[in-house]
PDB file of C-alpha atoms in Angstrom:
ATOM      1  CA  UNK A   1     -33.942  -1.588 -42.071  1.00 82.00           C
ATOM      2  CA  UNK A   2     -32.513  -2.549 -39.388  1.00 92.00           C
ATOM      3  CA  UNK A   3     -33.682  -1.177 -36.037  1.00 97.00           C
ATOM      4  CA  UNK A   4     -30.755   0.642 -33.649  1.00 98.00           C
ATOM      5  CA  UNK A   5     -31.367   0.891 -30.528  1.00 98.00           C
ATOM      6  CA  UNK A   6     -29.203   3.258 -27.953  1.00 97.00           C
ATOM      7  CA  UNK A   7     -29.785   3.156 -23.876  1.00 96.00           C
ATOM      8  CA  UNK A   8     -28.029   5.685 -21.615  1.00 94.00           C
ATOM      9  CA  UNK A   9     -28.223   9.394 -20.187  1.00 93.00           C
ATOM     10  CA  UNK A  10     -30.298  12.539 -21.307  1.00 96.00           C
ATOM     11  CA  UNK A  11     -29.262  16.184 -20.277  1.00 96.00           C
ATOM     12  CA  UNK A  12     -29.073  19.816 -20.848  1.00 97.00           C
ATOM     13  CA  UNK A  13     -26.123  21.416 -21.479  1.00 96.00           C
ATOM     14  CA  UNK A  14     -25.625  25.064 -20.158  1.00 96.00           C
ATOM     15  CA  UNK A  15     -22.517  26.893 -21.086  1.00 94.00           C
ATOM     16  CA  UNK A  16     -20.430  29.936 -19.629  1.00 95.00           C
ATOM     17  CA  UNK A  17     -19.609  32.881 -22.589  1.00 94.00           C
ATOM     18  CA  UNK A  18     -16.991  33.673 -20.759  1.00 95.00           C
ATOM     19  CA  UNK A  19     -13.106  31.597 -20.689  1.00 94.00           C
ATOM     20  CA  UNK A  20     -11.727  30.807 -17.584  1.00 94.00           C
ATOM     21  CA  UNK A  21     -11.329  28.008 -15.201  1.00 91.00           C
ATOM     22  CA  UNK A  22     -14.241  26.589 -13.653  1.00 90.00           C
ATOM     23  CA  UNK A  23     -17.756  28.528 -11.576  1.00 93.00           C
ATOM     24  CA  UNK A  24     -16.621  29.849  -8.429  1.00 93.00           C
ATOM     25  CA  UNK A  25     -17.869  33.613  -9.512  1.00 93.00           C
ATOM     26  CA  UNK A  26     -20.883  33.942 -11.219  1.00 94.00           C
ATOM     27  CA  UNK A  27     -20.483  33.620 -14.837  1.00 93.00           C
ATOM     28  CA  UNK A  28     -23.080  34.986 -18.222  1.00 96.00           C
ATOM     29  CA  UNK A  29     -24.844  31.403 -19.175  1.00 97.00           C
ATOM     30  CA  UNK A  30     -26.421  30.233 -22.456  1.00 96.00           C
ATOM     31  CA  UNK A  31     -28.538  27.114 -22.874  1.00 95.00           C
ATOM     32  CA  UNK A  32     -30.209  24.921 -22.229  1.00 97.00           C
ATOM     33  CA  UNK A  33     -28.705  22.943 -24.940  1.00 97.00           C
ATOM     34  CA  UNK A  34     -30.003  19.282 -25.777  1.00 97.00           C
ATOM     35  CA  UNK A  35     -27.038  16.329 -24.373  1.00 97.00           C
ATOM     36  CA  UNK A  36     -26.226  13.395 -23.000  1.00 94.00           C
ATOM     37  CA  UNK A  37     -23.688  11.218 -25.098  1.00 94.00           C
ATOM     38  CA  UNK A  38     -26.157   8.903 -26.262  1.00 96.00           C
ATOM     39  CA  UNK A  39     -28.690  11.539 -26.641  1.00 97.00           C
ATOM     40  CA  UNK A  40     -26.371  13.465 -29.241  1.00 97.00           C
ATOM     41  CA  UNK A  41     -25.712  10.175 -31.114  1.00 98.00           C
ATOM     42  CA  UNK A  42     -29.203   8.514 -31.421  1.00 98.00           C
ATOM     43  CA  UNK A  43     -30.232  12.036 -32.624  1.00 98.00           C
ATOM     44  CA  UNK A  44     -27.159  11.686 -35.660  1.00 98.00           C
ATOM     45  CA  UNK A  45     -28.666   8.741 -36.445  1.00 98.00           C
ATOM     46  CA  UNK A  46     -32.262   9.495 -36.849  1.00 98.00           C
ATOM     47  CA  UNK A  47     -31.301  12.770 -38.646  1.00 98.00           C
ATOM     48  CA  UNK A  48     -29.904  10.167 -41.528  1.00 98.00           C
ATOM     49  CA  UNK A  49     -33.403   8.900 -42.061  1.00 97.00           C
ATOM     50  CA  UNK A  50     -32.005   5.066 -39.777  1.00 97.00           C
ATOM     51  CA  UNK A  51     -34.740   4.172 -37.646  1.00 98.00           C
ATOM     52  CA  UNK A  52     -33.753   4.222 -34.494  1.00 98.00           C
ATOM     53  CA  UNK A  53     -34.560   4.502 -30.536  1.00 98.00           C
ATOM     54  CA  UNK A  54     -33.490   5.669 -27.184  1.00 97.00           C
ATOM     55  CA  UNK A  55     -34.116   4.127 -23.221  1.00 97.00           C
ATOM     56  CA  UNK A  56     -33.641   6.919 -20.486  1.00 96.00           C
ATOM     57  CA  UNK A  57     -35.467   8.937 -18.543  1.00 96.00           C
ATOM     58  CA  UNK A  58     -35.794  12.523 -17.483  1.00 97.00           C
ATOM     59  CA  UNK A  59     -37.773  14.795 -15.533  1.00 97.00           C
ATOM     60  CA  UNK A  60     -41.204  16.264 -15.606  1.00 97.00           C
ATOM     61  CA  UNK A  61     -39.814  19.151 -16.255  1.00 97.00           C
ATOM     62  CA  UNK A  62     -38.454  21.820 -19.204  1.00 97.00           C
ATOM     63  CA  UNK A  63     -35.411  21.028 -19.650  1.00 97.00           C
ATOM     64  CA  UNK A  64     -36.742  17.382 -20.168  1.00 97.00           C
ATOM     65  CA  UNK A  65     -39.469  18.443 -22.649  1.00 98.00           C
ATOM     66  CA  UNK A  66     -36.338  20.371 -24.490  1.00 97.00           C
ATOM     67  CA  UNK A  67     -34.449  16.913 -25.213  1.00 98.00           C
ATOM     68  CA  UNK A  68     -37.764  15.411 -26.170  1.00 98.00           C
ATOM     69  CA  UNK A  69     -38.716  17.592 -28.590  1.00 98.00           C
ATOM     70  CA  UNK A  70     -35.246  17.535 -30.217  1.00 98.00           C
ATOM     71  CA  UNK A  71     -35.225  13.914 -30.092  1.00 98.00           C
ATOM     72  CA  UNK A  72     -38.599  13.443 -32.257  1.00 98.00           C
ATOM     73  CA  UNK A  73     -38.044  15.848 -34.189  1.00 98.00           C
ATOM     74  CA  UNK A  74     -35.270  14.373 -35.359  1.00 98.00           C
ATOM     75  CA  UNK A  75     -37.196  10.965 -36.137  1.00 97.00           C
ATOM     76  CA  UNK A  76     -35.549   9.267 -32.808  1.00 98.00           C
ATOM     77  CA  UNK A  77     -38.274   7.029 -31.080  1.00 97.00           C
ATOM     78  CA  UNK A  78     -38.832   7.860 -27.743  1.00 97.00           C
ATOM     79  CA  UNK A  79     -41.045   5.673 -26.356  1.00 95.00           C
ATOM     80  CA  UNK A  80     -38.630   3.909 -24.604  1.00 95.00           C
ATOM     81  CA  UNK A  81     -37.834   7.444 -22.444  1.00 96.00           C
ATOM     82  CA  UNK A  82     -39.326   7.782 -19.295  1.00 95.00           C
ATOM     83  CA  UNK A  83     -40.695  10.921 -17.793  1.00 96.00           C
ATOM     84  CA  UNK A  84     -40.487  10.951 -13.845  1.00 95.00           C
ATOM     85  CA  UNK A  85     -42.751  13.400 -11.906  1.00 96.00           C
ATOM     86  CA  UNK A  86     -40.759  15.214  -8.932  1.00 95.00           C
ATOM     87  CA  UNK A  87     -37.024  14.490 -10.052  1.00 96.00           C
ATOM     88  CA  UNK A  88     -34.974  16.622 -12.141  1.00 97.00           C
ATOM     89  CA  UNK A  89     -33.176  15.762 -15.812  1.00 97.00           C
ATOM     90  CA  UNK A  90     -29.860  15.928 -15.362  1.00 94.00           C
ATOM     91  CA  UNK A  91     -27.923  18.545 -16.711  1.00 95.00           C
ATOM     92  CA  UNK A  92     -23.821  19.669 -17.352  1.00 93.00           C
ATOM     93  CA  UNK A  93     -22.475  23.163 -16.701  1.00 94.00           C
ATOM     94  CA  UNK A  94     -19.376  23.543 -19.276  1.00 92.00           C
ATOM     95  CA  UNK A  95     -16.932  26.288 -18.906  1.00 93.00           C
ATOM     96  CA  UNK A  96     -14.076  26.369 -21.453  1.00 91.00           C
ATOM     97  CA  UNK A  97     -10.536  26.925 -20.008  1.00 92.00           C
ATOM     98  CA  UNK A  98      -7.698  29.542 -21.835  1.00 91.00           C
ATOM     99  CA  UNK A  99      -6.042  26.214 -23.541  1.00 90.00           C
ATOM    100  CA  UNK A 100      -9.832  24.903 -24.866  1.00 84.00           C
ATOM    101  CA  UNK A 101      -9.799  22.252 -22.018  1.00 85.00           C
ATOM    102  CA  UNK A 102     -13.184  21.923 -20.462  1.00 86.00           C
ATOM    103  CA  UNK A 103     -14.723  22.615 -17.023  1.00 88.00           C
ATOM    104  CA  UNK A 104     -17.343  20.715 -16.091  1.00 89.00           C
ATOM    105  CA  UNK A 105     -20.461  20.505 -13.311  1.00 91.00           C
ATOM    106  CA  UNK A 106     -22.498  17.193 -14.011  1.00 89.00           C
ATOM    107  CA  UNK A 107     -25.785  16.415 -11.975  1.00 89.00           C
ATOM    108  CA  UNK A 108     -26.490  12.676 -13.666  1.00 86.00           C
ATOM    109  CA  UNK A 109     -25.977  10.233 -10.807  1.00 83.00           C
ATOM    110  CA  UNK A 110     -28.435  11.954  -8.723  1.00 88.00           C
ATOM    111  CA  UNK A 111     -30.901  13.304 -11.807  1.00 92.00           C
ATOM    112  CA  UNK A 112     -33.720  11.073 -13.453  1.00 93.00           C
ATOM    113  CA  UNK A 113     -31.153   9.218 -15.738  1.00 90.00           C
ATOM    114  CA  UNK A 114     -29.192   8.307 -13.449  1.00 89.00           C
ATOM    115  CA  UNK A 115     -31.304   5.419 -12.517  1.00 89.00           C
ATOM    116  CA  UNK A 116     -32.897   3.298 -15.558  1.00 92.00           C
ATOM    117  CA  UNK A 117     -35.848   0.619 -14.610  1.00 90.00           C
ATOM    118  CA  UNK A 118     -37.589  -2.080 -16.116  1.00 91.00           C
ATOM    119  CA  UNK A 119     -40.362  -0.871 -17.526  1.00 90.00           C
ATOM    120  CA  UNK A 120     -43.004  -2.648 -19.759  1.00 92.00           C
ATOM    121  CA  UNK A 121     -42.441   0.235 -22.615  1.00 91.00           C
ATOM    122  CA  UNK A 122     -38.811  -0.220 -23.001  1.00 93.00           C
ATOM    123  CA  UNK A 123     -39.110  -4.212 -23.027  1.00 94.00           C
ATOM    124  CA  UNK A 124     -41.297  -4.064 -25.468  1.00 95.00           C
ATOM    125  CA  UNK A 125     -38.975  -1.500 -27.488  1.00 96.00           C
ATOM    126  CA  UNK A 126     -36.023  -3.899 -26.907  1.00 96.00           C
ATOM    127  CA  UNK A 127     -37.472  -6.278 -28.858  1.00 95.00           C
ATOM    128  CA  UNK A 128     -38.404  -4.037 -31.830  1.00 96.00           C
ATOM    129  CA  UNK A 129     -34.606  -3.616 -32.416  1.00 97.00           C
ATOM    130  CA  UNK A 130     -31.757  -5.564 -34.026  1.00 97.00           C
ATOM    131  CA  UNK A 131     -28.491  -3.271 -33.290  1.00 98.00           C
ATOM    132  CA  UNK A 132     -27.676  -1.829 -30.008  1.00 98.00           C
ATOM    133  CA  UNK A 133     -25.174   1.481 -29.213  1.00 98.00           C
ATOM    134  CA  UNK A 134     -23.484   0.805 -25.863  1.00 96.00           C
ATOM    135  CA  UNK A 135     -21.353   3.722 -24.884  1.00 94.00           C
ATOM    136  CA  UNK A 136     -19.286   3.673 -21.250  1.00 89.00           C
ATOM    137  CA  UNK A 137     -20.664   6.568 -19.542  1.00 85.00           C
ATOM    138  CA  UNK A 138     -23.872   4.064 -19.503  1.00 88.00           C
ATOM    139  CA  UNK A 139     -21.479   1.482 -18.029  1.00 87.00           C
ATOM    140  CA  UNK A 140     -20.168   4.178 -15.108  1.00 80.00           C
ATOM    141  CA  UNK A 141     -23.367   4.658 -13.854  1.00 78.00           C
ATOM    142  CA  UNK A 142     -24.650   2.339 -11.723  1.00 78.00           C
ATOM    143  CA  UNK A 143     -28.169   2.984 -11.950  1.00 84.00           C
ATOM    144  CA  UNK A 144     -27.877   2.601 -15.762  1.00 88.00           C
ATOM    145  CA  UNK A 145     -25.304  -0.150 -16.528  1.00 89.00           C
ATOM    146  CA  UNK A 146     -27.319  -3.335 -15.542  1.00 91.00           C
ATOM    147  CA  UNK A 147     -30.416  -1.929 -17.783  1.00 93.00           C
ATOM    148  CA  UNK A 148     -27.759  -1.146 -20.967  1.00 94.00           C
ATOM    149  CA  UNK A 149     -26.332  -4.534 -20.077  1.00 94.00           C
ATOM    150  CA  UNK A 150     -29.252  -6.776 -20.017  1.00 95.00           C
ATOM    151  CA  UNK A 151     -30.766  -4.737 -23.405  1.00 96.00           C
ATOM    152  CA  UNK A 152     -27.339  -5.708 -25.291  1.00 96.00           C
ATOM    153  CA  UNK A 153     -27.782  -9.449 -24.671  1.00 96.00           C
ATOM    154  CA  UNK A 154     -31.218  -9.399 -25.577  1.00 96.00           C
ATOM    155  CA  UNK A 155     -30.895  -7.890 -28.930  1.00 97.00           C
ATOM    156  CA  UNK A 156     -27.362 -10.083 -28.973  1.00 97.00           C
ATOM    157  CA  UNK A 157     -29.262 -13.563 -28.409  1.00 96.00           C
ATOM    158  CA  UNK A 158     -31.815 -12.940 -31.190  1.00 95.00           C
ATOM    159  CA  UNK A 159     -28.779 -12.147 -33.669  1.00 96.00           C
ATOM    160  CA  UNK A 160     -28.767  -8.664 -33.046  1.00 97.00           C
ATOM    161  CA  UNK A 161     -25.141  -6.594 -34.003  1.00 97.00           C
ATOM    162  CA  UNK A 162     -23.676  -4.329 -31.407  1.00 98.00           C
ATOM    163  CA  UNK A 163     -21.491  -1.484 -31.601  1.00 98.00           C
ATOM    164  CA  UNK A 164     -19.305  -0.039 -28.459  1.00 97.00           C
ATOM    165  CA  UNK A 165     -17.302   3.271 -28.007  1.00 96.00           C
ATOM    166  CA  UNK A 166     -15.698   3.689 -25.127  1.00 91.00           C
ATOM    167  CA  UNK A 167     -16.181   6.979 -24.664  1.00 86.00           C
ATOM    168  CA  UNK A 168     -14.337   6.758 -21.009  1.00 81.00           C
ATOM    169  CA  UNK A 169     -13.086   9.829 -18.852  1.00 71.00           C
ATOM    170  CA  UNK A 170      -9.875   8.557 -17.077  1.00 66.00           C
ATOM    171  CA  UNK A 171     -11.073   9.404 -13.573  1.00 63.00           C
ATOM    172  CA  UNK A 172     -14.401   6.972 -13.740  1.00 70.00           C
ATOM    173  CA  UNK A 173     -12.394   4.438 -14.980  1.00 73.00           C
ATOM    174  CA  UNK A 174     -11.955   3.113 -11.218  1.00 75.00           C
ATOM    175  CA  UNK A 175     -15.549   2.517 -10.392  1.00 77.00           C
ATOM    176  CA  UNK A 176     -16.659  -0.442  -9.417  1.00 79.00           C
ATOM    177  CA  UNK A 177     -17.755  -2.741 -11.513  1.00 81.00           C
ATOM    178  CA  UNK A 178     -16.535  -1.049 -14.258  1.00 84.00           C
ATOM    179  CA  UNK A 179     -14.225  -2.953 -15.536  1.00 84.00           C
ATOM    180  CA  UNK A 180     -15.866  -6.306 -15.400  1.00 87.00           C
ATOM    181  CA  UNK A 181     -19.217  -5.287 -17.638  1.00 88.00           C
ATOM    182  CA  UNK A 182     -16.267  -3.282 -20.115  1.00 89.00           C
ATOM    183  CA  UNK A 183     -15.288  -6.774 -20.847  1.00 89.00           C
ATOM    184  CA  UNK A 184     -18.133  -8.467 -20.713  1.00 91.00           C
ATOM    185  CA  UNK A 185     -19.310  -5.550 -23.582  1.00 94.00           C
ATOM    186  CA  UNK A 186     -16.512  -5.751 -25.873  1.00 93.00           C
ATOM    187  CA  UNK A 187     -16.704  -9.438 -25.675  1.00 94.00           C
ATOM    188  CA  UNK A 188     -19.531  -9.270 -27.904  1.00 95.00           C
ATOM    189  CA  UNK A 189     -18.569  -5.408 -29.682  1.00 97.00           C
ATOM    190  CA  UNK A 190     -19.231  -5.996 -33.617  1.00 97.00           C
ATOM    191  CA  UNK A 191     -17.939  -2.442 -34.441  1.00 98.00           C
ATOM    192  CA  UNK A 192     -15.674  -1.047 -31.691  1.00 97.00           C
ATOM    193  CA  UNK A 193     -15.262   3.074 -31.719  1.00 97.00           C
ATOM    194  CA  UNK A 194     -12.698   3.557 -29.465  1.00 94.00           C
ATOM    195  CA  UNK A 195     -11.312   7.807 -29.577  1.00 90.00           C
ATOM    196  CA  UNK A 196      -7.165   7.862 -29.833  1.00 84.00           C
ATOM    197  CA  UNK A 197      -5.585   6.007 -26.727  1.00 86.00           C
ATOM    198  CA  UNK A 198      -8.814   4.763 -25.656  1.00 89.00           C
ATOM    199  CA  UNK A 199      -7.901   1.557 -27.490  1.00 89.00           C
ATOM    200  CA  UNK A 200      -4.947   0.346 -24.615  1.00 89.00           C
ATOM    201  CA  UNK A 201      -7.276   0.599 -22.319  1.00 86.00           C
ATOM    202  CA  UNK A 202      -8.670  -3.352 -23.616  1.00 86.00           C
ATOM    203  CA  UNK A 203      -5.268  -4.736 -25.072  1.00 88.00           C
ATOM    204  CA  UNK A 204      -2.186  -5.704 -23.778  1.00 89.00           C
ATOM    205  CA  UNK A 205      -0.405  -4.226 -26.588  1.00 90.00           C
ATOM    206  CA  UNK A 206       0.817  -1.232 -26.630  1.00 91.00           C
ATOM    207  CA  UNK A 207       1.300   0.101 -30.172  1.00 92.00           C
ATOM    208  CA  UNK A 208      -1.944   1.092 -32.454  1.00 93.00           C
ATOM    209  CA  UNK A 209      -0.810  -1.903 -35.298  1.00 93.00           C
ATOM    210  CA  UNK A 210      -0.964  -4.358 -32.095  1.00 94.00           C
ATOM    211  CA  UNK A 211      -3.912  -3.542 -30.384  1.00 93.00           C
ATOM    212  CA  UNK A 212      -5.840  -3.514 -33.593  1.00 94.00           C
ATOM    213  CA  UNK A 213      -4.263  -6.813 -34.742  1.00 95.00           C
ATOM    214  CA  UNK A 214      -5.245  -8.185 -30.812  1.00 94.00           C
ATOM    215  CA  UNK A 215      -9.075  -6.896 -30.861  1.00 95.00           C
ATOM    216  CA  UNK A 216      -9.101  -8.205 -34.413  1.00 95.00           C
ATOM    217  CA  UNK A 217      -8.191 -11.636 -33.238  1.00 94.00           C
ATOM    218  CA  UNK A 218     -10.733 -12.060 -30.509  1.00 93.00           C
ATOM    219  CA  UNK A 219     -13.679 -11.779 -32.016  1.00 94.00           C
ATOM    220  CA  UNK A 220     -14.396  -7.512 -32.798  1.00 96.00           C
ATOM    221  CA  UNK A 221     -15.435  -7.570 -36.942  1.00 96.00           C
ATOM    222  CA  UNK A 222     -14.622  -3.745 -37.473  1.00 97.00           C
ATOM    223  CA  UNK A 223     -12.495  -1.205 -35.400  1.00 97.00           C
ATOM    224  CA  UNK A 224     -13.084   2.565 -35.772  1.00 97.00           C
ATOM    225  CA  UNK A 225     -10.355   5.088 -34.506  1.00 95.00           C
ATOM    226  CA  UNK A 226     -11.578   8.368 -34.113  1.00 93.00           C
ATOM    227  CA  UNK A 227      -8.878  11.375 -33.774  1.00 91.00           C
ATOM    228  CA  UNK A 228     -10.170  14.099 -33.772  1.00 85.00           C
ATOM    229  CA  UNK A 229      -8.865  17.124 -36.023  1.00 83.00           C
ATOM    230  CA  UNK A 230      -6.601  14.273 -37.402  1.00 88.00           C
ATOM    231  CA  UNK A 231      -9.306  12.409 -39.443  1.00 89.00           C
ATOM    232  CA  UNK A 232     -10.321   8.457 -38.695  1.00 93.00           C
ATOM    233  CA  UNK A 233      -9.347   5.398 -39.809  1.00 95.00           C
ATOM    234  CA  UNK A 234     -11.169   1.937 -39.955  1.00 96.00           C
ATOM    235  CA  UNK A 235      -9.747  -1.111 -40.215  1.00 97.00           C
ATOM    236  CA  UNK A 236     -11.159  -4.729 -40.376  1.00 96.00           C
ATOM    237  CA  UNK A 237      -9.678  -8.563 -41.440  1.00 94.00           C
ATOM    238  CA  UNK A 238      -9.066  -6.822 -45.613  1.00 94.00           C
ATOM    239  CA  UNK A 239      -6.642  -3.987 -44.075  1.00 94.00           C
ATOM    240  CA  UNK A 240      -7.196  -0.418 -43.261  1.00 95.00           C
ATOM    241  CA  UNK A 241      -9.319   2.738 -44.467  1.00 95.00           C
ATOM    242  CA  UNK A 242      -8.215   6.450 -43.797  1.00 93.00           C
ATOM    243  CA  UNK A 243      -9.964   9.346 -43.592  1.00 91.00           C
ATOM    244  CA  UNK A 244      -8.548  13.076 -43.619  1.00 89.00           C
ATOM    245  CA  UNK A 245      -9.278  15.886 -41.408  1.00 84.00           C
ATOM    246  CA  UNK A 246     -11.673  18.365 -42.989  1.00 89.00           C
ATOM    247  CA  UNK A 247     -10.403  21.620 -42.258  1.00 87.00           C
ATOM    248  CA  UNK A 248     -13.552  23.709 -40.171  1.00 91.00           C
ATOM    249  CA  UNK A 249     -13.540  26.735 -37.860  1.00 91.00           C
ATOM    250  CA  UNK A 250     -13.997  24.644 -34.402  1.00 89.00           C
ATOM    251  CA  UNK A 251     -16.527  26.773 -32.118  1.00 89.00           C
ATOM    252  CA  UNK A 252     -17.296  24.052 -29.623  1.00 86.00           C
ATOM    253  CA  UNK A 253     -16.101  20.056 -29.927  1.00 87.00           C
ATOM    254  CA  UNK A 254     -18.601  18.931 -27.468  1.00 88.00           C
ATOM    255  CA  UNK A 255     -20.488  15.978 -29.349  1.00 91.00           C
ATOM    256  CA  UNK A 256     -18.271  15.737 -32.399  1.00 93.00           C
ATOM    257  CA  UNK A 257     -17.207  12.438 -31.498  1.00 93.00           C
ATOM    258  CA  UNK A 258     -20.829  10.809 -30.621  1.00 96.00           C
ATOM    259  CA  UNK A 259     -21.849  12.763 -34.302  1.00 96.00           C
ATOM    260  CA  UNK A 260     -19.146  10.457 -35.986  1.00 96.00           C
ATOM    261  CA  UNK A 261     -20.497   7.549 -34.333  1.00 97.00           C
ATOM    262  CA  UNK A 262     -23.827   8.221 -35.464  1.00 98.00           C
ATOM    263  CA  UNK A 263     -23.144   8.919 -38.669  1.00 98.00           C
ATOM    264  CA  UNK A 264     -20.715   5.949 -39.050  1.00 98.00           C
ATOM    265  CA  UNK A 265     -22.936   3.418 -37.667  1.00 98.00           C
ATOM    266  CA  UNK A 266     -25.922   4.298 -39.976  1.00 98.00           C
ATOM    267  CA  UNK A 267     -23.960   3.938 -42.870  1.00 97.00           C
ATOM    268  CA  UNK A 268     -22.258   0.418 -41.501  1.00 97.00           C
ATOM    269  CA  UNK A 269     -25.809  -0.602 -40.436  1.00 97.00           C
ATOM    270  CA  UNK A 270     -26.865   0.178 -43.801  1.00 96.00           C
ATOM    271  CA  UNK A 271     -24.232  -2.363 -45.112  1.00 95.00           C
ATOM    272  CA  UNK A 272     -21.921   0.853 -46.672  1.00 96.00           C
ATOM    273  CA  UNK A 273     -18.126   0.218 -47.952  1.00 95.00           C
ATOM    274  CA  UNK A 274     -15.700   0.869 -44.855  1.00 94.00           C
ATOM    275  CA  UNK A 275     -14.525   4.354 -46.999  1.00 94.00           C
ATOM    276  CA  UNK A 276     -18.113   5.451 -47.368  1.00 95.00           C
ATOM    277  CA  UNK A 277     -18.933   4.979 -44.274  1.00 96.00           C
ATOM    278  CA  UNK A 278     -16.013   6.768 -42.643  1.00 95.00           C
ATOM    279  CA  UNK A 279     -16.331   9.704 -45.046  1.00 95.00           C
ATOM    280  CA  UNK A 280     -19.902  10.529 -43.810  1.00 96.00           C
ATOM    281  CA  UNK A 281     -18.687  10.072 -40.255  1.00 96.00           C
ATOM    282  CA  UNK A 282     -15.701  12.069 -40.929  1.00 94.00           C
ATOM    283  CA  UNK A 283     -18.264  14.974 -42.384  1.00 95.00           C
ATOM    284  CA  UNK A 284     -20.915  14.436 -38.871  1.00 96.00           C
ATOM    285  CA  UNK A 285     -17.510  15.097 -37.066  1.00 95.00           C
ATOM    286  CA  UNK A 286     -16.346  18.253 -38.528  1.00 94.00           C
ATOM    287  CA  UNK A 287     -19.933  19.448 -39.237  1.00 95.00           C
ATOM    288  CA  UNK A 288     -20.689  19.621 -36.049  1.00 95.00           C
ATOM    289  CA  UNK A 289     -17.827  21.574 -34.021  1.00 93.00           C
ATOM    290  CA  UNK A 290     -18.779  24.408 -35.636  1.00 95.00           C
ATOM    291  CA  UNK A 291     -22.149  24.907 -33.645  1.00 94.00           C
ATOM    292  CA  UNK A 292     -22.403  25.620 -30.384  1.00 92.00           C
ATOM    293  CA  UNK A 293     -23.705  22.878 -28.140  1.00 93.00           C
ATOM    294  CA  UNK A 294     -23.782  19.176 -28.551  1.00 93.00           C
ATOM    295  CA  UNK A 295     -26.330  18.308 -30.406  1.00 96.00           C
ATOM    296  CA  UNK A 296     -26.719  21.414 -32.640  1.00 96.00           C
ATOM    297  CA  UNK A 297     -24.339  20.441 -34.955  1.00 94.00           C
ATOM    298  CA  UNK A 298     -26.263  16.913 -35.890  1.00 97.00           C
ATOM    299  CA  UNK A 299     -26.542  16.876 -39.475  1.00 96.00           C
ATOM    300  CA  UNK A 300     -28.822  15.472 -42.210  1.00 96.00           C
ATOM    301  CA  UNK A 301     -27.518  13.537 -45.336  1.00 96.00           C
ATOM    302  CA  UNK A 302     -27.757  16.866 -47.766  1.00 96.00           C
ATOM    303  CA  UNK A 303     -25.531  18.915 -45.078  1.00 95.00           C
ATOM    304  CA  UNK A 304     -22.996  15.832 -44.975  1.00 96.00           C
ATOM    305  CA  UNK A 305     -23.424  15.731 -48.547  1.00 94.00           C
ATOM    306  CA  UNK A 306     -22.384  19.757 -48.702  1.00 92.00           C
ATOM    307  CA  UNK A 307     -19.114  19.349 -46.640  1.00 90.00           C
ATOM    308  CA  UNK A 308     -17.904  15.717 -48.498  1.00 88.00           C
ATOM    309  CA  UNK A 309     -18.528  17.439 -52.274  1.00 76.00           C
ATOM    310  CA  UNK A 310     -16.053  19.676 -52.404  1.00 62.00           C
ATOM    311  CA  UNK A 311     -13.389  17.803 -50.630  1.00 54.00           C
ATOM    312  CA  UNK A 312     -13.126  14.328 -52.441  1.00 55.00           C
ATOM    313  CA  UNK A 313     -13.658  17.038 -55.541  1.00 51.00           C
ATOM    314  CA  UNK A 314     -10.824  19.138 -54.446  1.00 45.00           C
TER     315      UNK A 314
END
């Protein structure tokens, strides 16, 4: 099987147990939870048994160990994760507002995962991988972007494939150098996984059908639009496939899109038909929101089968 590589941030998430706007007064907290979009994605891939690895950096602290222990237990190759003595593992403090939106305080750029240098271990790992999954967050961090783009170019140069999830917050779109990097990645992308209106960040078209047609004509082979609680859609040269939403009780949506992506890419690499890959990805996203903590809802194949079978049977 093709080994899958991702590059990007590893951090812990600490969640306020009260609802409100931000952290201007003391709050009860729960955590640390293993987190970071690439880490959640790759954990889901590992749980499905797909060979996979991550290039990143953590501090020589308990927060780093929480992540490394979880990833290794779930089948992820962590040989490319550097442990940096004297540096802190990245963190995100999260509090839900009354309307369900979230207030974040991030420490990423100035943490261990804010910089990723070339290492012999990392170079050796890249050489073992035939697929790269890249997220926009890695491109928005100057200390990560160069290494991420280098890994992409090396894997593509030997005939490998690339999946790309923009995963971009609007406030970082003006980051210097980000737009050229995004365009460079899209030009190499085989499988594109935007969420909702993210597709319009990359097209002149302002309607979904036109944007999809434009991207397919530009060389992207498969497009998957994540629609959250409205399900998901897959597009390729042969047409469109939709997955209906699965009704679940939402506890924490953080990481749902990353879990969806990990499942879809795993099945896509295994040659599954779009409808099958989409069904499992949709189930992975749905199951992810039922657990508190961004990586707590990643799923095994058996757990996804249990969620899909009643839906298909109905």
